[in-house]
XYZ file of C-alpha atoms in Angstrom:
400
model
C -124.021 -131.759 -96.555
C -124.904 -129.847 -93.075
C -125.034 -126.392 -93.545
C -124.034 -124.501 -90.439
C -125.494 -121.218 -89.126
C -124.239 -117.861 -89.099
C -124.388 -118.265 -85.341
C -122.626 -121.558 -85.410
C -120.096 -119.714 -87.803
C -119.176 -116.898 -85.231
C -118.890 -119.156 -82.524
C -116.414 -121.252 -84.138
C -114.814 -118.492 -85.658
C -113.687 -116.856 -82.400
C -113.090 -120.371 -80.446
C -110.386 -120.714 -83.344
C -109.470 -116.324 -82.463
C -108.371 -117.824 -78.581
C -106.492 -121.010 -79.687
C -104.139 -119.445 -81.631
C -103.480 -116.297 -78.865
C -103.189 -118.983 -76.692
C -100.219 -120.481 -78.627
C -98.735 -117.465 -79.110
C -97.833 -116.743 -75.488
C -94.320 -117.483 -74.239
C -93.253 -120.251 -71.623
C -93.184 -119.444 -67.957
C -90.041 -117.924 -66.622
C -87.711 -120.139 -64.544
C -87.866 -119.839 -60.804
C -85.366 -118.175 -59.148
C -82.360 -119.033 -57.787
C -81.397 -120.114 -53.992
C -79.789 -117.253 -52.181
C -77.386 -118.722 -49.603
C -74.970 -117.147 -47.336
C -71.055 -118.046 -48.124
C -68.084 -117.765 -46.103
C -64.274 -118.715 -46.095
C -63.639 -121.176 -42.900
C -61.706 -120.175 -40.405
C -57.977 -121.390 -39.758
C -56.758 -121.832 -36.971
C -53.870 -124.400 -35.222
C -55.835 -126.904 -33.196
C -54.603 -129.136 -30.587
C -57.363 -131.974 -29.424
C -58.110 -133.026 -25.894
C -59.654 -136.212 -24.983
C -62.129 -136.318 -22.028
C -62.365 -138.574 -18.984
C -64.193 -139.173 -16.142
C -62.551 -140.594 -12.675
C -61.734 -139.210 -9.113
C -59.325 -137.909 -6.941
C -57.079 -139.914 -4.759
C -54.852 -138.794 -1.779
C -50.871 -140.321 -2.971
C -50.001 -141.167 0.690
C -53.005 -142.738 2.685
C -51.871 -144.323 6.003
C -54.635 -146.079 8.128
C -52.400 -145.660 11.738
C -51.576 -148.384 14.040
C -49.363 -148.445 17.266
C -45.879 -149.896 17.079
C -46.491 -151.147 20.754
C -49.371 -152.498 23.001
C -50.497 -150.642 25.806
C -53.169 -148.185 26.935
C -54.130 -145.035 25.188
C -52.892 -142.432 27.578
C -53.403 -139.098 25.504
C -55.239 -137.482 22.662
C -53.636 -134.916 21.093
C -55.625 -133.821 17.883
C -58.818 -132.593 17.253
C -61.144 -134.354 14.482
C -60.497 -133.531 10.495
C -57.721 -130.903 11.360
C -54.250 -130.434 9.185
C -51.764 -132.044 10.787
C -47.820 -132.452 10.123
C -45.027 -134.690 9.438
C -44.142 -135.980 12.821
C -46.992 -134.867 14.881
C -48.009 -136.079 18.174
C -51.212 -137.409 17.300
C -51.458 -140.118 20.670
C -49.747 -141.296 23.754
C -49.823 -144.910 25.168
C -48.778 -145.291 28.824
C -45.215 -145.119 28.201
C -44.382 -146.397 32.059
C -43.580 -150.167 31.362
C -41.826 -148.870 28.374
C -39.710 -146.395 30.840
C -38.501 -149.419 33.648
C -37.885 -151.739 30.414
C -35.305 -149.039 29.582
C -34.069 -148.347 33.055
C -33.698 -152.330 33.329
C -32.011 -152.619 30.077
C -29.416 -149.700 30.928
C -28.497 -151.567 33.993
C -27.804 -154.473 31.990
C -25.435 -153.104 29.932
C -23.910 -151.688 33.716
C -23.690 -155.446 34.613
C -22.184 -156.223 31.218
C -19.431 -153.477 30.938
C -18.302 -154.501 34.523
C -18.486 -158.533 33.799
C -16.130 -157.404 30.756
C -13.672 -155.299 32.592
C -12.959 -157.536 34.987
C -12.440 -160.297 32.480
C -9.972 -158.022 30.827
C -8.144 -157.456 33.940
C -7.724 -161.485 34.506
C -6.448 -162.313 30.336
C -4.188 -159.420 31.311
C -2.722 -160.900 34.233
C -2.629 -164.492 31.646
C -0.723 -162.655 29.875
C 2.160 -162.131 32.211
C 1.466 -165.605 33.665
C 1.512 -167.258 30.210
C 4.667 -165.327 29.018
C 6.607 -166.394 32.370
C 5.106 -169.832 31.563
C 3.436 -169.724 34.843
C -0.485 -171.085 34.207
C -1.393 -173.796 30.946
C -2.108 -172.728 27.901
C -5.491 -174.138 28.217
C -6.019 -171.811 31.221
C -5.279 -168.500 29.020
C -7.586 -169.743 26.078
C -10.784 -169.895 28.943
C -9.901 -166.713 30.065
C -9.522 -165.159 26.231
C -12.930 -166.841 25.775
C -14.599 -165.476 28.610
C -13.236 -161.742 27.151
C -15.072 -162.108 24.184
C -18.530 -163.794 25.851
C -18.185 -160.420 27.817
C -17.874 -158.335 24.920
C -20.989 -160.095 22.983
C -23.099 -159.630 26.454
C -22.208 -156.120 26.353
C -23.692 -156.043 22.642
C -26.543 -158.113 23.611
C -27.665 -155.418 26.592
C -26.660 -152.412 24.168
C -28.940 -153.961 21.683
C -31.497 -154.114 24.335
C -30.876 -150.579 25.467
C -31.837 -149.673 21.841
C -34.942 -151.868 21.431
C -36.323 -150.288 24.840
C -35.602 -146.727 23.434
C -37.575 -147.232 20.475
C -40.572 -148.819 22.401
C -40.349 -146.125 24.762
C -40.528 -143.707 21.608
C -43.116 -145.266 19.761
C -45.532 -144.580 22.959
C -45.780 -141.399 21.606
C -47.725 -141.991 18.196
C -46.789 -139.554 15.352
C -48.473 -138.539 11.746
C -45.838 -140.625 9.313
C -46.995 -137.647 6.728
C -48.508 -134.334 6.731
C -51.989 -133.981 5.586
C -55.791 -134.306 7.141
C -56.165 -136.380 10.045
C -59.459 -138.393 10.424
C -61.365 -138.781 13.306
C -60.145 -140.427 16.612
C -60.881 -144.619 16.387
C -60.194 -145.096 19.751
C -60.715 -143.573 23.214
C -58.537 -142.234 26.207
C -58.148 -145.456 28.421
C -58.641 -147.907 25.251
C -56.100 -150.617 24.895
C -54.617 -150.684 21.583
C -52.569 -153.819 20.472
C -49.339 -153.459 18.404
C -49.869 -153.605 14.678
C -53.301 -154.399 15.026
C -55.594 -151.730 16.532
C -56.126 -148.629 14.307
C -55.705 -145.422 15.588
C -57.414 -143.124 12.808
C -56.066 -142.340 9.128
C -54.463 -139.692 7.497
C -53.951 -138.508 3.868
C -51.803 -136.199 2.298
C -53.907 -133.594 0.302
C -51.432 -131.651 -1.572
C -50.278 -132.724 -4.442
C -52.783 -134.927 -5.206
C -53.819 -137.993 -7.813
C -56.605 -137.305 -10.265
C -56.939 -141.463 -11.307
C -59.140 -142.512 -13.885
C -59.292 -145.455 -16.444
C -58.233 -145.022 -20.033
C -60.195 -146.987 -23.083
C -58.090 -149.711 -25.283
C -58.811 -147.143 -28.604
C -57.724 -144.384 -27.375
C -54.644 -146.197 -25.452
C -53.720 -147.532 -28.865
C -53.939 -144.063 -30.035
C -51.437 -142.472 -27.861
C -48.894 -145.509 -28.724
C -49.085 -145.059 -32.450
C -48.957 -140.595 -31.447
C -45.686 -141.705 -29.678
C -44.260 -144.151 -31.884
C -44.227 -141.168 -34.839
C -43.410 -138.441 -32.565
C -46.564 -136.539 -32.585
C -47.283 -136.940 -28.891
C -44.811 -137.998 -26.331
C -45.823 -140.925 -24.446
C -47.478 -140.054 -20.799
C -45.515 -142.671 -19.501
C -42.229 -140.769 -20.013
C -43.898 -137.141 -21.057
C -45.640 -135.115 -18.915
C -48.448 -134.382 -21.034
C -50.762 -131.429 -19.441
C -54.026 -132.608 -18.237
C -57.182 -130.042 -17.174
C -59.777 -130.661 -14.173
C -63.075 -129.789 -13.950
C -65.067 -130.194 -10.813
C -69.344 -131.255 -10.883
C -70.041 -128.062 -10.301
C -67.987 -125.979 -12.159
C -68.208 -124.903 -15.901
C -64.458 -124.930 -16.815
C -61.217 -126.586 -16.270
C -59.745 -124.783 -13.904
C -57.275 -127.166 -12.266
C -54.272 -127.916 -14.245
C -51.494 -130.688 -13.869
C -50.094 -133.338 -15.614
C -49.633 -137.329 -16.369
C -47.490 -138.963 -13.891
C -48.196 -142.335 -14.435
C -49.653 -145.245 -16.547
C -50.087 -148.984 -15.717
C -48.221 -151.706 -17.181
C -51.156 -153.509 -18.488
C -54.577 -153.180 -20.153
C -57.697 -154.986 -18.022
C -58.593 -157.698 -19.684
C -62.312 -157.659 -18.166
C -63.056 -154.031 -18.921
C -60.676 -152.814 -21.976
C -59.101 -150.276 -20.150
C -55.905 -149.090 -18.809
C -55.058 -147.357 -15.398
C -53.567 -143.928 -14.938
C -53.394 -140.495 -12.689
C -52.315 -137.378 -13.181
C -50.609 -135.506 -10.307
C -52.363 -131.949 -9.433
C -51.362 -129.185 -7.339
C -53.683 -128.503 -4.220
C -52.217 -125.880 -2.145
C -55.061 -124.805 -0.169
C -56.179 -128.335 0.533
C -59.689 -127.402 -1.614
C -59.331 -130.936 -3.633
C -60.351 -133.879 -1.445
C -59.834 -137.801 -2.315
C -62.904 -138.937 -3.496
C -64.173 -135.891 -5.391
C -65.340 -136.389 -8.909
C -63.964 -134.904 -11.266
C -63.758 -134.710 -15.785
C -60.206 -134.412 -17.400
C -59.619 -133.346 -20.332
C -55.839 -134.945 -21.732
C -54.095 -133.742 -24.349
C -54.598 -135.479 -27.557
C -52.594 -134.976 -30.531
C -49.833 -132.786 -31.585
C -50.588 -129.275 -33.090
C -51.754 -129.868 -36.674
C -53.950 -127.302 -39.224
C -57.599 -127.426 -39.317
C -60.606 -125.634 -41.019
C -63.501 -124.127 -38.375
C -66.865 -123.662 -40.151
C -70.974 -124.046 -38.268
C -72.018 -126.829 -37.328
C -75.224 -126.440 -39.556
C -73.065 -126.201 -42.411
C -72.608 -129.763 -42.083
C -74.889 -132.729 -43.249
C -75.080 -136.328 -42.320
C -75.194 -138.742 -45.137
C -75.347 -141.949 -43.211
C -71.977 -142.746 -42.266
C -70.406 -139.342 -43.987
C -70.355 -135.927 -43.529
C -71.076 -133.218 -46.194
C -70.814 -129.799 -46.775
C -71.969 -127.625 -49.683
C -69.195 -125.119 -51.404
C -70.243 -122.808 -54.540
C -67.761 -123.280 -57.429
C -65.849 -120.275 -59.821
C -69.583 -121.221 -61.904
C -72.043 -120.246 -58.939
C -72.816 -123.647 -58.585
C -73.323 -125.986 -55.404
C -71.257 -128.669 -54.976
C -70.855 -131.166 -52.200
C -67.518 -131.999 -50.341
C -67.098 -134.917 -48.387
C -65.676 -133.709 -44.279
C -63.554 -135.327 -41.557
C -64.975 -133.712 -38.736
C -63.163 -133.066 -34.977
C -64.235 -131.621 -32.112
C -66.009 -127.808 -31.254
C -63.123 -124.738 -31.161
C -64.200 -121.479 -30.591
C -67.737 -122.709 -30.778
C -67.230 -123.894 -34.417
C -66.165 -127.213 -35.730
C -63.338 -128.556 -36.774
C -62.847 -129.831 -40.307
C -59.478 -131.525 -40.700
C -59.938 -132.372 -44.321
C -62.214 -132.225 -47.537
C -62.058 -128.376 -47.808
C -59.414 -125.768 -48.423
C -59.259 -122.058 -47.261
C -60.187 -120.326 -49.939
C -63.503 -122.401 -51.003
C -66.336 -120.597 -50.205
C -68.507 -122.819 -47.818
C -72.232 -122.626 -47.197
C -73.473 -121.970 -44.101
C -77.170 -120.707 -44.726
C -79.625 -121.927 -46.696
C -78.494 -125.210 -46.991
C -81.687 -127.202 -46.806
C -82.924 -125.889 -50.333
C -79.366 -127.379 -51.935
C -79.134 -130.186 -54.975
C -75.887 -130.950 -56.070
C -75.278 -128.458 -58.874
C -77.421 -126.279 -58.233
C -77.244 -122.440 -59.463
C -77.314 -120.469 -56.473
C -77.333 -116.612 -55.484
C -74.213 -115.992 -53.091
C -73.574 -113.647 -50.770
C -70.363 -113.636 -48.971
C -70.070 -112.883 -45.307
C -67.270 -113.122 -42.798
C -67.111 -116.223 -40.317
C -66.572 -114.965 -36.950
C -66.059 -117.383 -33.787
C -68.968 -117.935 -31.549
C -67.304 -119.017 -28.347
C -64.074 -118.000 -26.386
C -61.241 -120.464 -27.283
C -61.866 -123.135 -24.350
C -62.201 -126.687 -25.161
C -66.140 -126.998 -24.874
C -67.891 -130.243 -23.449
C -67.125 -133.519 -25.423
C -69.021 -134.619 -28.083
C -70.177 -138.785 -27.753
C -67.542 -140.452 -29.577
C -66.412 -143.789 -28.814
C -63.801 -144.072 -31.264
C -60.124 -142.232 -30.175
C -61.231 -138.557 -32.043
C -60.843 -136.006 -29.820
C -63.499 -135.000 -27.818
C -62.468 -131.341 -27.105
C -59.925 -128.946 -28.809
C -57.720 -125.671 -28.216
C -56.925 -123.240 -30.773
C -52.694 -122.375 -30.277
């Protein structure tokens, strides 16, 4: 038997003193819960836009050609300026144009004589014929030489006509009113009918904002029209907004005036303008230009942050806290930015309170602290720049 110490005793005799305060002690407390910030979404009536890129495009466009040959006798414009319907714009040396009249007119003087004296001889047939003093064959040639007078006398009138017009189109008008181009040819040039071009001019007011439409969202708008949620822009005049490179809003407004009759089987789009109202002439064919068409019909939607939303892959989340303080996640159908928030169009309802701070420290039911604040709107209610969807959503959105 070992026999220990009294040393040995103490030492062990306190060791056993510690183990059993040790034990004693209670378990740690639990750590504390996530404070997040909680709000009701806003509600508001949304109406989405889709965005597209193109140009403008001048409705009339006429590259100018003489009606007749000669040489250019006058210039009567100055480069690039407005010019009307029916404006002089050149002159072509009307003088051959002048004696073809002159020579025509006396034509139809030879004409209306050669037919009055043939009237005066079927008249005296007449007499003849009733006091059976010529041949009947005699009267027919003289009938028939009354009516070859009559068709020269419609020949030379025609001609008469024919030189008026020539002599007209010497004088070369603007078929439209709009922005001449500059001058092609020169004082003295020969210009050849039909052929030679003169300048151009296009019409600047109202104008064609044309751009190209994808299948999806063409597919879209059929479906929208077939159920009556959006009229068709083929027979509606849907509104469509304008914004210039270097401008931050859409500040030119018109609407759909036309749609092609068949989708490009090369690119997978479809062809269409809107028309646009340009009284001061500022719009010029060519520009670029971002239009934003309306989308859908009115319909309710929830606005919340968009950091209150996650990705899960292919979904999108958001957090709400429960009647038991607890998180819990919600599956979203997002839409486009209105008044700087987004638009959730289902997966919530208005009076769940969603999270929309301190979401990163989140588990699905999780305890969490709450504190309720008010959602306010963080932009004006514009339809912002488009997010990069490919599929028909919307890319921008009004509030009504």
């Amino acid at each position: 038997m070992i026999k220990l110490t009294r040393s040995v005793r103490s030492l062990l005799t306190v060791t056993s003193l510690v183990a059993l305060g040790a034990c004693s002690k209670s378990a740690p407390p639990p750590p504390p819960k996530p404070q997040v910030s909680v709000a009701l979404p806003l509600q508001r009536d949304v109406v989405d836009w889709d965005e597209y890129v193109g140009r403008f495009e001048a409705i009339q466009d006429v590259e100018l050609r003489p009606r007749v040959s000669g040489t250019i006798d006058n210039i009567l414009f100055a480069n690039g300026q407005h010019v009307r319907a029916g404006q002089p714009l050149f002159t072509i040396d009307p003088r051959p144009y002048a004696a073809a009249l002159a020579q025509a007119r006396a034509q139809v003087a030879k004409a209306q004589a050669a037919l009055t004296n043939a009237r005066s001889e079927l008249a005296r047939a007449d007499k003849l014929l009733a006091a059976q003093a010529i041949a009947k064959e005699e009267y027919e040639t003289k009938l028939a030489t009354v009516r070859s007078a009559q068709a020269d006398l419609g020949a030379a009138n025609a001609n008469v006509s024919t030189a008026r017009l020539n002599l007209d189109f010497t004088t070369v008008r603007s078929p439209i009113t709009g922005i001449v181009s500059d001058r092609r040819v020169s004082k003295g040039n020969y210009a050849t009918d039909a052929t030679t071009v003169l300048t151009r001019v296009v019409s600047t007011d109202p104008i064609w904002f044309t751009f190209d439409g994808a299948e999806s969202f063409y597919l879209k708008y059929l479906r929208q029209a077939k159920t009556g949620e959006r009229g068709s822009s083929r027979t509606t005049p849907n509104p469509v907004d304008v914004q210039l490179a270097d401008e931050s809003g859409f500040r030119w407004h018109g609407h759909m005036q036309f749609v092609d009759n068949a989708v490009d089987p090369n690119s997978g789009t479809i062809r269409a303008h809107a028309v646009i109202s340009n009284p001061d002439g500022f719009l010029t064919p060519g520009l670029f230009g971002r239009a934003r068409l309306l989308g859908s019909g009115t319909y309710h939607a929830m606005l919340v942050p968009d950091e209150a939303i996650l990705t899960d892959q292919t979904r999108k989340l958001v957090y709400v806290v429960g009647k038991d303080g607890k998180a819990v996640q919600r599956p979203v159908d997002t839409g486009p930015l209105v008044e700087g928030l987004r638009v959730v169009k289902t997966g919530i309802a208005p009076t769940e309170h969603v999270v929309i701070t301190g979401i990163t420290n989140l588990q699905p039911g999780t305890p969490v602290g709450a504190k309720l604040v008010t959602m306010q709107p963080r932009a004006a209610n514009t339809a912002p720049s488009s997010q990069p969807d490919t599929a028909p959503p919307a890319s921008d959105a009004t509030a009504k």
